PDB file of C-alpha atoms in Angstrom:
ATOM      1  CA  MET A  29      15.482   3.067  25.457  1.00  0.00           C
ATOM      2  CA  PHE A  30      12.895   2.176  22.787  1.00  0.00           C
ATOM      3  CA  SER A  31      11.369   5.666  22.856  1.00  0.00           C
ATOM      4  CA  LYS A  32      14.772   7.312  22.392  1.00  0.00           C
ATOM      5  CA  ALA A  33      15.589   5.046  19.440  1.00  0.00           C
ATOM      6  CA  PHE A  34      12.158   5.712  17.940  1.00  0.00           C
ATOM      7  CA  ALA A  35      12.699   9.470  18.225  1.00  0.00           C
ATOM      8  CA  VAL A  36      16.071   9.228  16.486  1.00  0.00           C
ATOM      9  CA  ILE A  37      14.686   7.189  13.593  1.00  0.00           C
ATOM     10  CA  THR A  38      11.667   9.479  13.247  1.00  0.00           C
ATOM     11  CA  ASN A  39      13.964  12.496  12.983  1.00  0.00           C
ATOM     12  CA  VAL A  40      16.132  10.779  10.385  1.00  0.00           C
ATOM     13  CA  ILE A  41      13.260   9.752   8.116  1.00  0.00           C
ATOM     14  CA  GLY A  42      11.604  13.094   8.653  1.00  0.00           C
ATOM     15  CA  GLN A  43      14.593  14.797   7.045  1.00  0.00           C
ATOM     16  CA  GLY A  44      13.553  13.206   3.776  1.00  0.00           C
ATOM     17  CA  ALA A  45      10.538  15.477   3.315  1.00  0.00           C
ATOM     18  CA  GLY A  46      10.516  16.448  -0.340  1.00  0.00           C
ATOM     19  CA  LYS A  47      13.334  14.078  -1.198  1.00  0.00           C
ATOM     20  CA  ASP A  48      12.929  11.810  -4.245  1.00  0.00           C
ATOM     21  CA  LEU A  49      13.448   8.119  -3.634  1.00  0.00           C
ATOM     22  CA  PRO A  50      16.010   6.463  -5.900  1.00  0.00           C
ATOM     23  CA  TYR A  51      13.393   3.757  -6.548  1.00  0.00           C
ATOM     24  CA  GLU A  52      10.099   3.672  -8.419  1.00  0.00           C
ATOM     25  CA  ALA A  53       7.152   1.288  -8.229  1.00  0.00           C
ATOM     26  CA  THR A  54       6.720  -0.892 -11.320  1.00  0.00           C
ATOM     27  CA  ASP A  55       3.433  -2.661 -10.649  1.00  0.00           C
ATOM     28  CA  GLU A  56       0.085  -2.485  -8.858  1.00  0.00           C
ATOM     29  CA  PRO A  57      -0.098  -3.321  -5.114  1.00  0.00           C
ATOM     30  CA  TYR A  58      -0.344  -6.990  -4.168  1.00  0.00           C
ATOM     31  CA  SER A  59      -4.079  -7.541  -3.669  1.00  0.00           C
ATOM     32  CA  CYS A  60      -3.575 -10.571  -1.402  1.00  0.00           C
ATOM     33  CA  LEU A  61      -2.244  -8.291   1.359  1.00  0.00           C
ATOM     34  CA  VAL A  62      -5.213  -5.891   1.408  1.00  0.00           C
ATOM     35  CA  GLY A  63      -6.765  -5.797   4.880  1.00  0.00           C
ATOM     36  CA  ASN A  64      -3.823  -7.597   6.475  1.00  0.00           C
ATOM     37  CA  THR A  65      -1.355  -4.712   6.428  1.00  0.00           C
ATOM     38  CA  ILE A  66      -1.279  -0.921   6.655  1.00  0.00           C
ATOM     39  CA  TRP A  67       1.043  -0.814   3.621  1.00  0.00           C
ATOM     40  CA  GLU A  68       0.575  -0.926  -0.111  1.00  0.00           C
ATOM     41  CA  VAL A  69       3.253  -3.364  -1.263  1.00  0.00           C
ATOM     42  CA  LYS A  70       4.527  -3.173  -4.839  1.00  0.00           C
ATOM     43  CA  LYS A  71       7.346  -4.345  -7.055  1.00  0.00           C
ATOM     44  CA  ALA A  72       9.959  -1.632  -7.537  1.00  0.00           C
ATOM     45  CA  LYS A  73      13.280  -0.924  -9.201  1.00  0.00           C
ATOM     46  CA  ARG A  74      16.236   1.369  -8.671  1.00  0.00           C
ATOM     47  CA  LYS A  75      16.038   4.294 -11.087  1.00  0.00           C
ATOM     48  CA  ASN A  76      19.701   4.436 -12.029  1.00  0.00           C
ATOM     49  CA  ASN A  77      20.303   0.765 -12.877  1.00  0.00           C
ATOM     50  CA  GLY A  78      16.932  -1.059 -12.828  1.00  0.00           C
ATOM     51  CA  GLU A  79      17.850  -3.229  -9.821  1.00  0.00           C
ATOM     52  CA  ALA A  80      14.706  -4.973  -8.539  1.00  0.00           C
ATOM     53  CA  ALA A  81      13.340  -4.206  -5.078  1.00  0.00           C
ATOM     54  CA  THR A  82      10.054  -4.011  -3.159  1.00  0.00           C
ATOM     55  CA  VAL A  83       8.402  -0.822  -1.933  1.00  0.00           C
ATOM     56  CA  PHE A  84       6.062  -0.495   1.051  1.00  0.00           C
ATOM     57  CA  VAL A  85       3.978   2.684   1.013  1.00  0.00           C
ATOM     58  CA  CYS A  86       1.839   4.022   3.856  1.00  0.00           C
ATOM     59  CA  ASP A  87      -0.439   6.823   2.648  1.00  0.00           C
ATOM     60  CA  PHE A  88      -1.180   9.077   5.640  1.00  0.00           C
ATOM     61  CA  THR A  89      -4.259  10.607   3.985  1.00  0.00           C
ATOM     62  CA  ASN A  90      -6.335   7.456   4.536  1.00  0.00           C
ATOM     63  CA  LYS A  91      -4.736   6.261   7.780  1.00  0.00           C
ATOM     64  CA  SER A  92      -5.470   7.059  11.410  1.00  0.00           C
ATOM     65  CA  GLU A  93      -2.831   8.573  13.673  1.00  0.00           C
ATOM     66  CA  ASP A  94      -2.365   5.193  15.361  1.00  0.00           C
ATOM     67  CA  GLU A  95      -1.831   3.483  12.000  1.00  0.00           C
ATOM     68  CA  VAL A  96       0.812   6.056  11.047  1.00  0.00           C
ATOM     69  CA  LYS A  97       2.584   5.329  14.339  1.00  0.00           C
ATOM     70  CA  LEU A  98       2.524   1.629  13.480  1.00  0.00           C
ATOM     71  CA  ALA A  99       4.091   2.330  10.082  1.00  0.00           C
ATOM     72  CA  ARG A 100       6.876   4.369  11.666  1.00  0.00           C
ATOM     73  CA  SER A 101       7.464   1.640  14.237  1.00  0.00           C
ATOM     74  CA  ALA A 102       7.675  -1.031  11.520  1.00  0.00           C
ATOM     75  CA  PHE A 103      10.113   1.180   9.590  1.00  0.00           C
ATOM     76  CA  MET A 104      12.357   1.472  12.648  1.00  0.00           C
ATOM     77  CA  ARG A 105      12.199  -2.232  13.454  1.00  0.00           C
ATOM     78  CA  LEU A 106      13.022  -3.383   9.936  1.00  0.00           C
ATOM     79  CA  LYS A 107      15.840  -0.862   9.635  1.00  0.00           C
ATOM     80  CA  THR A 108      17.500  -1.906  12.900  1.00  0.00           C
ATOM     81  CA  LEU A 109      16.840  -5.667  13.011  1.00  0.00           C
ATOM     82  CA  HIS A 110      19.489  -7.490  10.982  1.00  0.00           C
ATOM     83  CA  HIS A 111      19.131 -11.237  10.440  1.00  0.00           C
ATOM     84  CA  PRO A 112      19.461 -13.447   7.335  1.00  0.00           C
ATOM     85  CA  ASN A 113      15.836 -14.547   7.671  1.00  0.00           C
ATOM     86  CA  ILE A 114      14.336 -11.083   8.178  1.00  0.00           C
ATOM     87  CA  LEU A 115      13.396  -8.976   5.152  1.00  0.00           C
ATOM     88  CA  LYS A 116      16.355  -6.725   4.315  1.00  0.00           C
ATOM     89  CA  PHE A 117      15.809  -2.961   4.568  1.00  0.00           C
ATOM     90  CA  LEU A 118      17.477  -0.965   1.772  1.00  0.00           C
ATOM     91  CA  ASP A 119      16.176   2.603   1.932  1.00  0.00           C
ATOM     92  CA  GLY A 120      13.258   4.721   3.025  1.00  0.00           C
ATOM     93  CA  VAL A 121      11.908   8.209   3.457  1.00  0.00           C
ATOM     94  CA  GLU A 122       8.999  10.004   5.076  1.00  0.00           C
ATOM     95  CA  LEU A 123       7.309  12.647   2.945  1.00  0.00           C
ATOM     96  CA  SER A 124       4.641  15.105   4.047  1.00  0.00           C
ATOM     97  CA  SER A 125       1.789  12.666   3.414  1.00  0.00           C
ATOM     98  CA  SER A 126       3.370   9.229   3.122  1.00  0.00           C
ATOM     99  CA  LEU A 127       6.056   6.887   4.362  1.00  0.00           C
ATOM    100  CA  HIS A 128       8.090   4.791   1.910  1.00  0.00           C
ATOM    101  CA  MET A 129      10.127   1.741   2.862  1.00  0.00           C
ATOM    102  CA  ILE A 130      12.304  -0.066   0.312  1.00  0.00           C
ATOM    103  CA  THR A 131      13.429  -3.648   0.854  1.00  0.00           C
ATOM    104  CA  GLU A 132      15.188  -6.340  -1.096  1.00  0.00           C
ATOM    105  CA  GLU A 133      13.225  -7.863  -3.961  1.00  0.00           C
ATOM    106  CA  ALA A 134      10.609 -10.229  -2.531  1.00  0.00           C
ATOM    107  CA  VAL A 135       7.026 -11.316  -3.153  1.00  0.00           C
ATOM    108  CA  PRO A 136       4.345 -12.203  -0.582  1.00  0.00           C
ATOM    109  CA  LEU A 137       4.469 -15.873   0.398  1.00  0.00           C
ATOM    110  CA  GLN A 138       0.905 -16.356  -0.809  1.00  0.00           C
ATOM    111  CA  VAL A 139       1.889 -15.194  -4.304  1.00  0.00           C
ATOM    112  CA  SER A 140       4.874 -17.561  -4.351  1.00  0.00           C
ATOM    113  CA  LEU A 141       2.763 -20.534  -3.255  1.00  0.00           C
ATOM    114  CA  GLU A 142      -0.047 -19.788  -5.713  1.00  0.00           C
ATOM    115  CA  ASP A 143       2.438 -19.508  -8.577  1.00  0.00           C
ATOM    116  CA  GLY A 144       3.288 -23.167  -7.968  1.00  0.00           C
ATOM    117  CA  GLY A 145       6.497 -24.575  -9.412  1.00  0.00           C
ATOM    118  CA  SER A 146       9.390 -25.439  -7.105  1.00  0.00           C
ATOM    119  CA  GLY A 147       8.191 -22.870  -4.557  1.00  0.00           C
ATOM    120  CA  LYS A 148       5.416 -25.202  -3.449  1.00  0.00           C
ATOM    121  CA  SER A 149       7.424 -28.418  -3.157  1.00  0.00           C
ATOM    122  CA  ASP A 150       7.635 -30.167   0.219  1.00  0.00           C
ATOM    123  CA  TYR A 151      11.371 -29.564   0.289  1.00  0.00           C
ATOM    124  CA  THR A 152      11.224 -25.807  -0.301  1.00  0.00           C
ATOM    125  CA  ILE A 153       8.358 -25.443   2.193  1.00  0.00           C
ATOM    126  CA  SER A 154      10.298 -27.361   4.839  1.00  0.00           C
ATOM    127  CA  TRP A 155      13.312 -25.088   4.319  1.00  0.00           C
ATOM    128  CA  GLY A 156      11.057 -22.030   4.426  1.00  0.00           C
ATOM    129  CA  ILE A 157       9.517 -23.092   7.739  1.00  0.00           C
ATOM    130  CA  HIS A 158      13.047 -23.654   9.056  1.00  0.00           C
ATOM    131  CA  GLN A 159      14.009 -20.109   8.054  1.00  0.00           C
ATOM    132  CA  ILE A 160      10.976 -18.503   9.701  1.00  0.00           C
ATOM    133  CA  LEU A 161      11.528 -20.448  12.927  1.00  0.00           C
ATOM    134  CA  LYS A 162      15.107 -19.146  12.980  1.00  0.00           C
ATOM    135  CA  ALA A 163      13.860 -15.581  12.546  1.00  0.00           C
ATOM    136  CA  VAL A 164      11.290 -16.033  15.326  1.00  0.00           C
ATOM    137  CA  SER A 165      13.899 -17.567  17.630  1.00  0.00           C
ATOM    138  CA  PHE A 166      16.135 -14.565  16.993  1.00  0.00           C
ATOM    139  CA  LEU A 167      13.350 -12.155  17.954  1.00  0.00           C
ATOM    140  CA  ASN A 168      12.085 -14.111  20.968  1.00  0.00           C
ATOM    141  CA  ASN A 169      15.274 -15.541  22.444  1.00  0.00           C
ATOM    142  CA  ASP A 170      17.963 -13.078  21.398  1.00  0.00           C
ATOM    143  CA  CYS A 171      16.062  -9.776  21.339  1.00  0.00           C
ATOM    144  CA  GLY A 172      13.282 -10.387  23.879  1.00  0.00           C
ATOM    145  CA  LEU A 173      10.768  -9.263  21.247  1.00  0.00           C
ATOM    146  CA  VAL A 174       7.403 -10.699  20.260  1.00  0.00           C
ATOM    147  CA  HIS A 175       6.489 -10.379  16.579  1.00  0.00           C
ATOM    148  CA  ARG A 176       2.712 -10.674  17.180  1.00  0.00           C
ATOM    149  CA  ASN A 177       1.880 -10.799  13.463  1.00  0.00           C
ATOM    150  CA  LEU A 178       2.975 -14.221  12.288  1.00  0.00           C
ATOM    151  CA  CYS A 179       0.840 -15.341   9.378  1.00  0.00           C
ATOM    152  CA  GLN A 180       1.144 -15.801   5.628  1.00  0.00           C
ATOM    153  CA  SER A 181       0.864 -12.039   5.020  1.00  0.00           C
ATOM    154  CA  SER A 182       3.987 -11.273   7.061  1.00  0.00           C
ATOM    155  CA  VAL A 183       6.245 -13.688   5.152  1.00  0.00           C
ATOM    156  CA  PHE A 184       7.961 -12.857   1.864  1.00  0.00           C
ATOM    157  CA  VAL A 185      10.038 -14.885  -0.583  1.00  0.00           C
ATOM    158  CA  ASP A 186      13.153 -13.359  -2.147  1.00  0.00           C
ATOM    159  CA  ALA A 187      14.507 -13.897  -5.645  1.00  0.00           C
ATOM    160  CA  ALA A 188      16.503 -16.933  -4.494  1.00  0.00           C
ATOM    161  CA  GLY A 189      13.441 -18.583  -2.943  1.00  0.00           C
ATOM    162  CA  GLU A 190      14.441 -17.807   0.642  1.00  0.00           C
ATOM    163  CA  TRP A 191      11.610 -17.054   3.087  1.00  0.00           C
ATOM    164  CA  LYS A 192      11.953 -13.739   4.945  1.00  0.00           C
ATOM    165  CA  LEU A 193       9.958 -12.438   7.901  1.00  0.00           C
ATOM    166  CA  GLY A 194       8.417  -8.972   7.580  1.00  0.00           C
ATOM    167  CA  GLY A 195       5.252  -7.437   9.001  1.00  0.00           C
ATOM    168  CA  MET A 196       6.955  -5.701  11.942  1.00  0.00           C
ATOM    169  CA  GLU A 197       4.054  -3.333  12.746  1.00  0.00           C
ATOM    170  CA  PHE A 198       3.050  -4.998  16.023  1.00  0.00           C
ATOM    171  CA  VAL A 199       6.432  -6.008  17.468  1.00  0.00           C
ATOM    172  CA  TRP A 200       6.317  -5.747  21.261  1.00  0.00           C
ATOM    173  CA  GLN A 201       9.033  -5.779  23.921  1.00  0.00           C
ATOM    174  CA  PHE A 202       8.061  -8.760  26.054  1.00  0.00           C
ATOM    175  CA  SER A 203       7.100  -8.102  29.656  1.00  0.00           C
ATOM    176  CA  GLU A 204       5.377 -10.445  32.108  1.00  0.00           C
ATOM    177  CA  ASP A 205       3.806  -7.453  33.844  1.00  0.00           C
ATOM    178  CA  SER A 206       2.007  -5.970  30.862  1.00  0.00           C
ATOM    179  CA  ILE A 207      -0.351  -7.030  28.098  1.00  0.00           C
ATOM    180  CA  PRO A 208       0.435  -6.007  24.496  1.00  0.00           C
ATOM    181  CA  PRO A 209      -1.906  -3.472  22.890  1.00  0.00           C
ATOM    182  CA  SER A 210      -4.647  -4.735  20.601  1.00  0.00           C
ATOM    183  CA  LYS A 211      -4.142  -4.757  16.837  1.00  0.00           C
ATOM    184  CA  LEU A 212      -5.833  -2.081  14.745  1.00  0.00           C
ATOM    185  CA  LEU A 213      -6.617  -4.235  11.722  1.00  0.00           C
ATOM    186  CA  LYS A 214      -9.763  -6.301  12.249  1.00  0.00           C
ATOM    187  CA  ASP A 215      -8.786  -8.837   9.588  1.00  0.00           C
ATOM    188  CA  LEU A 216      -5.832  -9.869  11.764  1.00  0.00           C
ATOM    189  CA  ASN A 217      -7.967 -10.721  14.814  1.00  0.00           C
ATOM    190  CA  LYS A 218      -8.468 -14.280  13.554  1.00  0.00           C
ATOM    191  CA  TYR A 219      -4.774 -14.879  14.202  1.00  0.00           C
ATOM    192  CA  ASN A 220      -4.988 -13.892  17.882  1.00  0.00           C
ATOM    193  CA  PRO A 221      -4.249 -16.714  20.337  1.00  0.00           C
ATOM    194  CA  PRO A 222      -7.071 -17.614  22.764  1.00  0.00           C
ATOM    195  CA  GLU A 223      -5.317 -15.936  25.700  1.00  0.00           C
ATOM    196  CA  ALA A 224      -5.587 -12.567  23.931  1.00  0.00           C
ATOM    197  CA  ALA A 225      -9.252 -12.464  24.989  1.00  0.00           C
ATOM    198  CA  ASN A 226      -8.520 -13.601  28.542  1.00  0.00           C
ATOM    199  CA  GLU A 227      -6.594 -11.086  30.640  1.00  0.00           C
ATOM    200  CA  ALA A 228      -5.817 -13.580  33.411  1.00  0.00           C
ATOM    201  CA  ARG A 229      -4.497 -16.188  30.986  1.00  0.00           C
ATOM    202  CA  GLY A 230      -2.683 -13.498  29.020  1.00  0.00           C
ATOM    203  CA  LYS A 231      -0.464 -12.824  32.022  1.00  0.00           C
ATOM    204  CA  LYS A 232       0.743 -16.438  31.936  1.00  0.00           C
ATOM    205  CA  ILE A 233       2.347 -16.283  28.504  1.00  0.00           C
ATOM    206  CA  THR A 234       6.007 -16.886  27.716  1.00  0.00           C
ATOM    207  CA  LYS A 235       8.133 -14.846  25.313  1.00  0.00           C
ATOM    208  CA  TRP A 236       7.301 -17.244  22.503  1.00  0.00           C
ATOM    209  CA  SER A 237       3.673 -18.214  23.256  1.00  0.00           C
ATOM    210  CA  THR A 238       2.091 -15.687  20.896  1.00  0.00           C
ATOM    211  CA  ASP A 239       4.533 -16.219  18.042  1.00  0.00           C
ATOM    212  CA  MET A 240       4.311 -19.998  18.298  1.00  0.00           C
ATOM    213  CA  TRP A 241       0.536 -19.737  17.937  1.00  0.00           C
ATOM    214  CA  GLY A 242       1.172 -17.515  14.900  1.00  0.00           C
ATOM    215  CA  THR A 243       3.604 -20.080  13.503  1.00  0.00           C
ATOM    216  CA  GLY A 244       0.818 -22.645  13.758  1.00  0.00           C
ATOM    217  CA  CYS A 245      -1.461 -20.293  11.811  1.00  0.00           C
ATOM    218  CA  LEU A 246       1.271 -19.836   9.202  1.00  0.00           C
ATOM    219  CA  ILE A 247       1.768 -23.596   8.819  1.00  0.00           C
ATOM    220  CA  HIS A 248      -1.981 -24.069   8.398  1.00  0.00           C
ATOM    221  CA  GLU A 249      -2.097 -21.373   5.691  1.00  0.00           C
ATOM    222  CA  VAL A 250       0.880 -22.820   3.816  1.00  0.00           C
ATOM    223  CA  PHE A 251      -0.984 -26.101   3.298  1.00  0.00           C
ATOM    224  CA  ASN A 252      -4.596 -24.870   3.237  1.00  0.00           C
ATOM    225  CA  GLY A 253      -4.566 -21.299   1.937  1.00  0.00           C
ATOM    226  CA  PRO A 254      -5.583 -18.128   3.843  1.00  0.00           C
ATOM    227  CA  LEU A 255      -7.147 -18.708   7.260  1.00  0.00           C
ATOM    228  CA  THR A 256     -10.817 -17.706   7.290  1.00  0.00           C
ATOM    229  CA  HIS A 257     -11.654 -18.426  10.939  1.00  0.00           C
ATOM    230  CA  VAL A 258      -9.784 -19.695  13.976  1.00  0.00           C
ATOM    231  CA  SER A 259     -11.966 -22.824  14.006  1.00  0.00           C
ATOM    232  CA  SER A 260     -10.317 -23.844  10.708  1.00  0.00           C
ATOM    233  CA  LEU A 261      -7.172 -24.699  12.671  1.00  0.00           C
ATOM    234  CA  ARG A 262      -8.879 -27.908  13.812  1.00  0.00           C
ATOM    235  CA  ASN A 263      -8.608 -29.279  10.274  1.00  0.00           C
ATOM    236  CA  THR A 264      -5.260 -31.058   9.894  1.00  0.00           C
ATOM    237  CA  SER A 265      -6.120 -33.148   6.820  1.00  0.00           C
ATOM    238  CA  LYS A 266      -3.670 -31.355   4.498  1.00  0.00           C
ATOM    239  CA  ILE A 267      -0.819 -30.979   6.984  1.00  0.00           C
ATOM    240  CA  PRO A 268       2.007 -33.558   6.545  1.00  0.00           C
ATOM    241  CA  ASN A 269       1.888 -36.394   9.087  1.00  0.00           C
ATOM    242  CA  SER A 270       5.295 -35.499  10.523  1.00  0.00           C
ATOM    243  CA  LEU A 271       4.018 -31.980  11.268  1.00  0.00           C
ATOM    244  CA  ILE A 272       0.647 -32.789  12.839  1.00  0.00           C
ATOM    245  CA  THR A 273       1.858 -33.346  16.417  1.00  0.00           C
ATOM    246  CA  PRO A 274       4.051 -30.195  16.476  1.00  0.00           C
ATOM    247  CA  PHE A 275       1.231 -28.240  14.818  1.00  0.00           C
ATOM    248  CA  CYS A 276      -1.227 -29.290  17.522  1.00  0.00           C
ATOM    249  CA  GLN A 277       1.268 -28.141  20.169  1.00  0.00           C
ATOM    250  CA  LEU A 278       1.555 -24.761  18.472  1.00  0.00           C
ATOM    251  CA  VAL A 279      -2.189 -24.128  18.414  1.00  0.00           C
ATOM    252  CA  GLY A 280      -2.845 -25.584  21.860  1.00  0.00           C
ATOM    253  CA  ALA A 281      -5.049 -23.518  24.182  1.00  0.00           C
ATOM    254  CA  ASN A 282      -2.459 -23.447  26.989  1.00  0.00           C
ATOM    255  CA  PRO A 283       0.145 -20.783  26.076  1.00  0.00           C
ATOM    256  CA  LYS A 284       2.785 -22.358  28.310  1.00  0.00           C
ATOM    257  CA  SER A 285       2.557 -25.660  26.437  1.00  0.00           C
ATOM    258  CA  ARG A 286       3.761 -24.118  23.177  1.00  0.00           C
ATOM    259  CA  PRO A 287       7.429 -24.900  22.545  1.00  0.00           C
ATOM    260  CA  ASN A 288      10.318 -22.460  22.340  1.00  0.00           C
ATOM    261  CA  PRO A 289      11.081 -21.941  18.604  1.00  0.00           C
ATOM    262  CA  LEU A 290      14.670 -23.110  19.136  1.00  0.00           C
ATOM    263  CA  VAL A 291      13.477 -26.313  20.808  1.00  0.00           C
ATOM    264  CA  LEU A 292      10.921 -26.859  18.052  1.00  0.00           C
ATOM    265  CA  LEU A 293      13.627 -26.446  15.410  1.00  0.00           C
ATOM    266  CA  GLY A 294      15.699 -29.146  17.082  1.00  0.00           C
ATOM    267  CA  ASP A 295      12.754 -31.520  17.411  1.00  0.00           C
ATOM    268  CA  LEU A 296      11.726 -31.100  13.771  1.00  0.00           C
ATOM    269  CA  GLN A 297      15.271 -31.918  12.626  1.00  0.00           C
ATOM    270  CA  LYS A 298      15.407 -35.193  14.536  1.00  0.00           C
ATOM    271  CA  HIS A 299      15.051 -38.469  12.632  1.00  0.00           C
ATOM    272  CA  GLY A 300      11.538 -38.673  11.211  1.00  0.00           C
ATOM    273  CA  GLY A 301      10.858 -34.974  11.823  1.00  0.00           C
ATOM    274  CA  TYR A 302       9.463 -32.717   9.120  1.00  0.00           C
ATOM    275  CA  LEU A 303      12.788 -30.908   8.706  1.00  0.00           C
ATOM    276  CA  SER A 304      14.782 -34.136   8.608  1.00  0.00           C
ATOM    277  CA  ASN A 305      15.399 -34.277   4.866  1.00  0.00           C
ATOM    278  CA  ARG A 306      18.334 -33.999   2.492  1.00  0.00           C
ATOM    279  CA  PHE A 307      17.303 -30.579   1.146  1.00  0.00           C
ATOM    280  CA  VAL A 308      17.387 -28.967   4.603  1.00  0.00           C
ATOM    281  CA  SER A 309      20.676 -30.743   5.434  1.00  0.00           C
ATOM    282  CA  ILE A 310      22.333 -29.489   2.246  1.00  0.00           C
ATOM    283  CA  ASN A 311      21.191 -25.919   2.870  1.00  0.00           C
ATOM    284  CA  LEU A 312      22.446 -26.046   6.464  1.00  0.00           C
ATOM    285  CA  SER A 313      25.825 -27.275   5.183  1.00  0.00           C
ATOM    286  CA  ILE A 314      25.954 -24.406   2.689  1.00  0.00           C
ATOM    287  CA  GLU A 315      25.193 -21.934   5.496  1.00  0.00           C
ATOM    288  CA  GLU A 316      28.020 -23.378   7.595  1.00  0.00           C
ATOM    289  CA  VAL A 317      30.473 -23.049   4.698  1.00  0.00           C
ATOM    290  CA  GLN A 318      29.425 -19.414   4.166  1.00  0.00           C
ATOM    291  CA  VAL A 319      29.866 -18.621   7.872  1.00  0.00           C
ATOM    292  CA  CYS A 320      33.330 -20.208   7.863  1.00  0.00           C
ATOM    293  CA  ALA A 321      34.308 -18.328   4.685  1.00  0.00           C
ATOM    294  CA  ASN A 322      33.175 -15.016   6.193  1.00  0.00           C
ATOM    295  CA  HIS A 323      35.106 -15.756   9.388  1.00  0.00           C
ATOM    296  CA  ILE A 324      38.275 -16.534   7.423  1.00  0.00           C
ATOM    297  CA  TYR A 325      37.875 -13.360   5.341  1.00  0.00           C
ATOM    298  CA  ILE A 326      37.358 -11.167   8.429  1.00  0.00           C
ATOM    299  CA  ASN A 327      40.463 -12.613  10.097  1.00  0.00           C
ATOM    300  CA  PHE A 328      42.436 -12.145   6.879  1.00  0.00           C
ATOM    301  CA  VAL A 329      41.432  -8.474   6.689  1.00  0.00           C
ATOM    302  CA  LYS A 330      42.315  -7.943  10.363  1.00  0.00           C
ATOM    303  CA  ASP A 331      45.772  -9.470   9.831  1.00  0.00           C
TER     304      ASP A 331
END
């Protein structure tokens, strides 16, 4: 099924050879992503009205065949996966020597955190972690997919401050009978869970084991900056007290001890949990109102 879908998408984007994108890049690539992605990621805008966006460019001339396949796979995944907490695909085209993917306006999480301001407050970080856990739960529980690339470089922040999951290059259809292929980018190896180097232990993973380890890496980076080595995960001094126990579960050596993202979400929202605050509660209430309004509108249109 996956191969058929991939072939269809490849044919569609291949038809764009020679076609001009309705967007243009407006800035240099984000340097913080170099080495952690096969894309050059830049600010962009729509040519006809100046609407802001983000462009991901994969230049085939300096990429291996396997890296080009990863770019095409990420293109397909982002185009077909629709969720409020996943980066929104807008447009894209494959030219003779490059692949271009346009998404909603968003900046890398690292840029947002380093800029400071409200984006680095405990409240906005707690809501951001909530949003990423929802995206991961959607992939793991609803789609049977493993993201395999959860870290600061795969998270983006949109114009409204909402955290969105991107970095779909290594998404894998979960199977207990197979081991996912290794990553091509050496800089990402530090995010691999311990079972990735142990074939016997690797066969004992759950659908969410790998992504929960990655969520632990993401949480560590949010409070400490980019991860330099896996041993850095032992340092919990900057992680909020209410997150330390869940964090230690996420980066535990036993893959089966890592919690399901949906269960973790519930635990963190309990009294005293890291997500148990007024800011998260208000945003959840707003989401519920929006869902109800959409439901009423759909029924009204049907009638």
